[in-house]
Short mmCIF file of N, CA and C in Angstrom, two decimals:
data_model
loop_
_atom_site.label_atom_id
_atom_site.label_comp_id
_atom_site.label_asym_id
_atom_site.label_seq_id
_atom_site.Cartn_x
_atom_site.Cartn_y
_atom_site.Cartn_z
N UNK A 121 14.40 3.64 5.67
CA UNK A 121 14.05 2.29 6.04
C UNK A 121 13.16 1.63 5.00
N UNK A 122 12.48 0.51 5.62
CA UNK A 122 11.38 -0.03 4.93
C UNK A 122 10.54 1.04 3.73
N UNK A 123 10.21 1.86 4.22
CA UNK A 123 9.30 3.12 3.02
C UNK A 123 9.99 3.46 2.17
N UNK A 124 11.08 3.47 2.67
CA UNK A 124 11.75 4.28 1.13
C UNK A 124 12.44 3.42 0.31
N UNK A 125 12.62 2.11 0.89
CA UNK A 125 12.96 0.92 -0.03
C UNK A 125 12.10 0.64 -0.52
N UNK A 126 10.63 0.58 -0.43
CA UNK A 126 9.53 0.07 -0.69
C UNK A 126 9.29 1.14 -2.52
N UNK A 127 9.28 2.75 -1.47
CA UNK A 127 8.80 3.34 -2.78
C UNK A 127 9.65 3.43 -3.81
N UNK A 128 11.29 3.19 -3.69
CA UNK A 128 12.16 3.20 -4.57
C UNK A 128 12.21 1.97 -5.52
N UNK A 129 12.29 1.09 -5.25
CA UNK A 129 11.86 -0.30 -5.90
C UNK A 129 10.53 -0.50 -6.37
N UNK A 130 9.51 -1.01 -5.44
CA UNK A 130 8.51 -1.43 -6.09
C UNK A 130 7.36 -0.84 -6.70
N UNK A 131 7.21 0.49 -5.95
CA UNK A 131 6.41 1.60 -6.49
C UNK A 131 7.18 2.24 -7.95
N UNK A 132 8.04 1.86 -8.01
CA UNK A 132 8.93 2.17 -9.27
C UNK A 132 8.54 1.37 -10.54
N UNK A 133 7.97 0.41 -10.07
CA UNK A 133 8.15 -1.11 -11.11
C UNK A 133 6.89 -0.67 -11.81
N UNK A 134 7.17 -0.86 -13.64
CA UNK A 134 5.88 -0.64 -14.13
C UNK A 134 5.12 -1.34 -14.42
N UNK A 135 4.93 -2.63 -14.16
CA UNK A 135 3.67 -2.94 -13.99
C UNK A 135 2.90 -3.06 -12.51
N UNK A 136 3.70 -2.59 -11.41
CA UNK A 136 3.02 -2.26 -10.22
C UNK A 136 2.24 -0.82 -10.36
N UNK A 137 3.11 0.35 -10.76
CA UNK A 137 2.36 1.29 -10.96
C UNK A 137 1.48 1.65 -11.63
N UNK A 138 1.28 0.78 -12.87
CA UNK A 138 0.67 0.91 -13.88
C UNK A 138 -0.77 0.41 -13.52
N UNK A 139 -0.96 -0.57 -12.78
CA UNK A 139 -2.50 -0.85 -11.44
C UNK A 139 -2.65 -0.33 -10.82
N UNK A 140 -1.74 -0.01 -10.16
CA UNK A 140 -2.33 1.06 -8.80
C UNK A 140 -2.81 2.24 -9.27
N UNK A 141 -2.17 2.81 -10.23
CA UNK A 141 -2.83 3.84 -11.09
C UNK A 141 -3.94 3.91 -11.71
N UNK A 142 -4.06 2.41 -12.48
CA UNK A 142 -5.85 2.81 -13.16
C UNK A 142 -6.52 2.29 -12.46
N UNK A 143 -5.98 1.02 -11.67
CA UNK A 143 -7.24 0.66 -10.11
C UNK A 143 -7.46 1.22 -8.96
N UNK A 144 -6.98 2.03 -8.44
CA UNK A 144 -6.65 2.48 -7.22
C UNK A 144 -6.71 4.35 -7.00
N UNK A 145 -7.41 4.80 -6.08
CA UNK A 145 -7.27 5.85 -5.58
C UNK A 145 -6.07 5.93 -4.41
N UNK A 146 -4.49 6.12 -5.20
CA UNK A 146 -3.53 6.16 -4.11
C UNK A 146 -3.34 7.35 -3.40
N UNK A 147 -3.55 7.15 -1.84
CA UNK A 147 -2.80 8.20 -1.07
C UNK A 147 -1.43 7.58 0.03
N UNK A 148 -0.94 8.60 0.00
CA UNK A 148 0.56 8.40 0.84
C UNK A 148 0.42 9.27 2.19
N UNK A 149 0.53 9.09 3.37
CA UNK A 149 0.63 9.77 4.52
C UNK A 149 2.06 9.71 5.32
N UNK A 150 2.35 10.40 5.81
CA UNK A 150 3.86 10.72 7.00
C UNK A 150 3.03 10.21 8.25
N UNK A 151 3.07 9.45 9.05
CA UNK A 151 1.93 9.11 9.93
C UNK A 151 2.11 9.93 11.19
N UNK A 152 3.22 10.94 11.27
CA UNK A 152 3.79 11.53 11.92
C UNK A 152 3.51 12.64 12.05
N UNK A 153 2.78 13.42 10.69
CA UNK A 153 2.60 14.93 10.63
C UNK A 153 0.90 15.29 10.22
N UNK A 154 0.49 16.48 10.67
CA UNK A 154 -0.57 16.79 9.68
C UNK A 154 -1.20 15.61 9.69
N UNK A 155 -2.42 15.88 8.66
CA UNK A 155 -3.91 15.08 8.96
C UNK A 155 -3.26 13.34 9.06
N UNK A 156 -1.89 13.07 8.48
CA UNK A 156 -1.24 11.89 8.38
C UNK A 156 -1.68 10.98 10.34
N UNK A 157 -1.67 12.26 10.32
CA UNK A 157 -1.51 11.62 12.26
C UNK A 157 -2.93 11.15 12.56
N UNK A 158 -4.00 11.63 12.15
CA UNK A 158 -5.68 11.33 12.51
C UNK A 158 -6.05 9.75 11.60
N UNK A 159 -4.74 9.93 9.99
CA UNK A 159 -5.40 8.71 9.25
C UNK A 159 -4.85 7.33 10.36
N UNK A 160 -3.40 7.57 10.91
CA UNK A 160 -3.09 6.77 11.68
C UNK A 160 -3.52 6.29 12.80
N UNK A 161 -3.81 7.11 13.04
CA UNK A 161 -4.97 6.94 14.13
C UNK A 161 -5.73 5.49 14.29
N UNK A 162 -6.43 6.04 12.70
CA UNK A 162 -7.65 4.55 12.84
C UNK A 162 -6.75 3.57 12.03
N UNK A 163 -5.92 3.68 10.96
CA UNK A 163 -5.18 2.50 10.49
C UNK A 163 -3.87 2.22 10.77
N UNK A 164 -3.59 2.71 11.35
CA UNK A 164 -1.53 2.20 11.71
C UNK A 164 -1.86 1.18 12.41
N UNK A 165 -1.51 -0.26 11.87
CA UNK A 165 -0.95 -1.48 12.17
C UNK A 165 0.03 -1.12 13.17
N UNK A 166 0.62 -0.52 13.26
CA UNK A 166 2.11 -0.63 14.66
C UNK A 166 3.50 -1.02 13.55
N UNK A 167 3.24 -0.99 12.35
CA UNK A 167 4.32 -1.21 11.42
C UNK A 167 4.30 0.07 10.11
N UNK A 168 6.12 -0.40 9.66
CA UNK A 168 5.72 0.48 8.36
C UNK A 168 6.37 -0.24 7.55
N UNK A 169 6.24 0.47 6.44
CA UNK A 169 5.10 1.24 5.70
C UNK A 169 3.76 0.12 6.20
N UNK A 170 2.75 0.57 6.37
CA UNK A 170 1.66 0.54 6.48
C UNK A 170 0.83 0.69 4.75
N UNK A 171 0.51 -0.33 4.39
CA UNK A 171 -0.31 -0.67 2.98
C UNK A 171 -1.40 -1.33 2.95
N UNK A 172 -2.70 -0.55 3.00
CA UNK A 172 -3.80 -1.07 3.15
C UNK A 172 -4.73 -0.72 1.55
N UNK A 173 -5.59 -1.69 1.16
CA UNK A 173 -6.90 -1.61 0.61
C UNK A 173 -8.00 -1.71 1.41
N UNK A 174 -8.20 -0.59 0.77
CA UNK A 174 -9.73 -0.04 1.76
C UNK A 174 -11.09 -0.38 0.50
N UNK A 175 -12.02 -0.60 1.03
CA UNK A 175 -13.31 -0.43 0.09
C UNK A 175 -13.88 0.86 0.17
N UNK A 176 -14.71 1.10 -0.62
CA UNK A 176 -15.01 2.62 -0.63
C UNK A 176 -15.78 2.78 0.47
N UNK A 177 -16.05 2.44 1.81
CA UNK A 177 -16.56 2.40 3.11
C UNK A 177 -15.54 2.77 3.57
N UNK A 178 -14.55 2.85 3.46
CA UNK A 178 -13.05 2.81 3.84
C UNK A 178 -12.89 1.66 5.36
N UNK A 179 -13.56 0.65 4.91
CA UNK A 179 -13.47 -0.80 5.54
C UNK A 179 -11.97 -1.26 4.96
N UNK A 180 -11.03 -1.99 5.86
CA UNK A 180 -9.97 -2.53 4.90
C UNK A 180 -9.89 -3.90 4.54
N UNK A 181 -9.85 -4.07 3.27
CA UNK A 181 -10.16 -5.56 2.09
C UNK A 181 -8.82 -6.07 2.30
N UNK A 182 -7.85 -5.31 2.77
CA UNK A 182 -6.49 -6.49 2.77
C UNK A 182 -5.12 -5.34 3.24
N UNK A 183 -4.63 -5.85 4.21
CA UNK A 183 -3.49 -5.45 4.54
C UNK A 183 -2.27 -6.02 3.88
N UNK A 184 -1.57 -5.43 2.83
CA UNK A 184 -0.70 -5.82 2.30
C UNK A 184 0.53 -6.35 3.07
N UNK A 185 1.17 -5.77 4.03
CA UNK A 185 2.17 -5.46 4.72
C UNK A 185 2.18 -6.04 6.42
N UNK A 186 1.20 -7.03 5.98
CA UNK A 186 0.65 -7.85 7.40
C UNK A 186 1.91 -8.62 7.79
N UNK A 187 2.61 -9.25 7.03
CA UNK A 187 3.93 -10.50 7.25
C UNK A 187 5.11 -9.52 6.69
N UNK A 188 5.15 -9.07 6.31
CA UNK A 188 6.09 -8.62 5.67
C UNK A 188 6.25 -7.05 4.48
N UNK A 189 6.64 -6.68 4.17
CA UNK A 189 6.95 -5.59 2.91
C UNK A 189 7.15 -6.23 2.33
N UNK A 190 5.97 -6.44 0.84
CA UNK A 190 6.71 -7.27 -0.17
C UNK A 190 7.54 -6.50 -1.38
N UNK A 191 8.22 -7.58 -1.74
CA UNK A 191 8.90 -6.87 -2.89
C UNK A 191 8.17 -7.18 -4.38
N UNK A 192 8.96 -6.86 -5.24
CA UNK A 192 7.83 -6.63 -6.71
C UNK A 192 7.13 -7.73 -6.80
N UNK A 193 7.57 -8.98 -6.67
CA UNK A 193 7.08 -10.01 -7.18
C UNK A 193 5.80 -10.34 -6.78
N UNK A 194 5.94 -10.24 -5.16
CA UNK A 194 4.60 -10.63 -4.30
C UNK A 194 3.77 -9.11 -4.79
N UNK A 195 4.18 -7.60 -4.85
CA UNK A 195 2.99 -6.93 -5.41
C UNK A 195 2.69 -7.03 -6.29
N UNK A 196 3.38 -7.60 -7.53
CA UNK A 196 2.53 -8.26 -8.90
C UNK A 196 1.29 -9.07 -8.51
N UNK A 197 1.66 -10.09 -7.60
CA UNK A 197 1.05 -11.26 -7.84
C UNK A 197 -0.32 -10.84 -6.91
N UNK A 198 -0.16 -9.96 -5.75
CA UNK A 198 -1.13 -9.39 -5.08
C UNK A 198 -1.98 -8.80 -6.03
N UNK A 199 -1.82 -7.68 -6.61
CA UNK A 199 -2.20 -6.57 -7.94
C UNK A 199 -3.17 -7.86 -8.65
N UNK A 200 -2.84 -8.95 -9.61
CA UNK A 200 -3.58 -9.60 -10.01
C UNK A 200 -5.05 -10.12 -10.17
N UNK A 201 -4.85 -9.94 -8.69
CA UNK A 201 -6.40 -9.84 -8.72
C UNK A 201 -7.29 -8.89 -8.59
N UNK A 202 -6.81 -7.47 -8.85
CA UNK A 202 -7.83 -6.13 -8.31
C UNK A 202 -7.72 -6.19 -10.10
N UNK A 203 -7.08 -6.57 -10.82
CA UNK A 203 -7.69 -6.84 -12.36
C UNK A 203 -8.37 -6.32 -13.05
#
């Protein structure tokens, strides 16, 4: 579904990965299994993929995936500003 279109495309794209990589501490969870199920807990929106920025409080600064899964364009243009 949605996740694996998500990570096949846009997590693919290099200048998406190429931020998330030097800005970002990325983790990926199964929200289904293992400790995945406790992170869901406190952050599963009720949707997936589920894409949050957290601050290092692990407060969340922005739900990516609030309207929609975006595709590359909108995570470029999101990415832009963590700069």
């Amino acid at each position: 579904g949605p996740c694996l279109q998500f990570s096949k495309t846009v997590l693919k794209d290099e200048e998406v990965s190429e931020t998330l990589n030097s800005k970002f501490i990325n983790l990926k969870y199964d929200a289904e299994v293992g400790e995945g199920i406790e992170v869901a807990k406190k952050y599963l929106k009720g949707y997936y993929p589920t894409i949050l920025i957290l601050d290092s409080d692990g407060n969340i600064k922005e739900d990516v995936c609030k309207n929609d899964t975006p595709d590359i364009k909108t995570m470029r243009d999101l990415l832009k500003k963590y700069r």
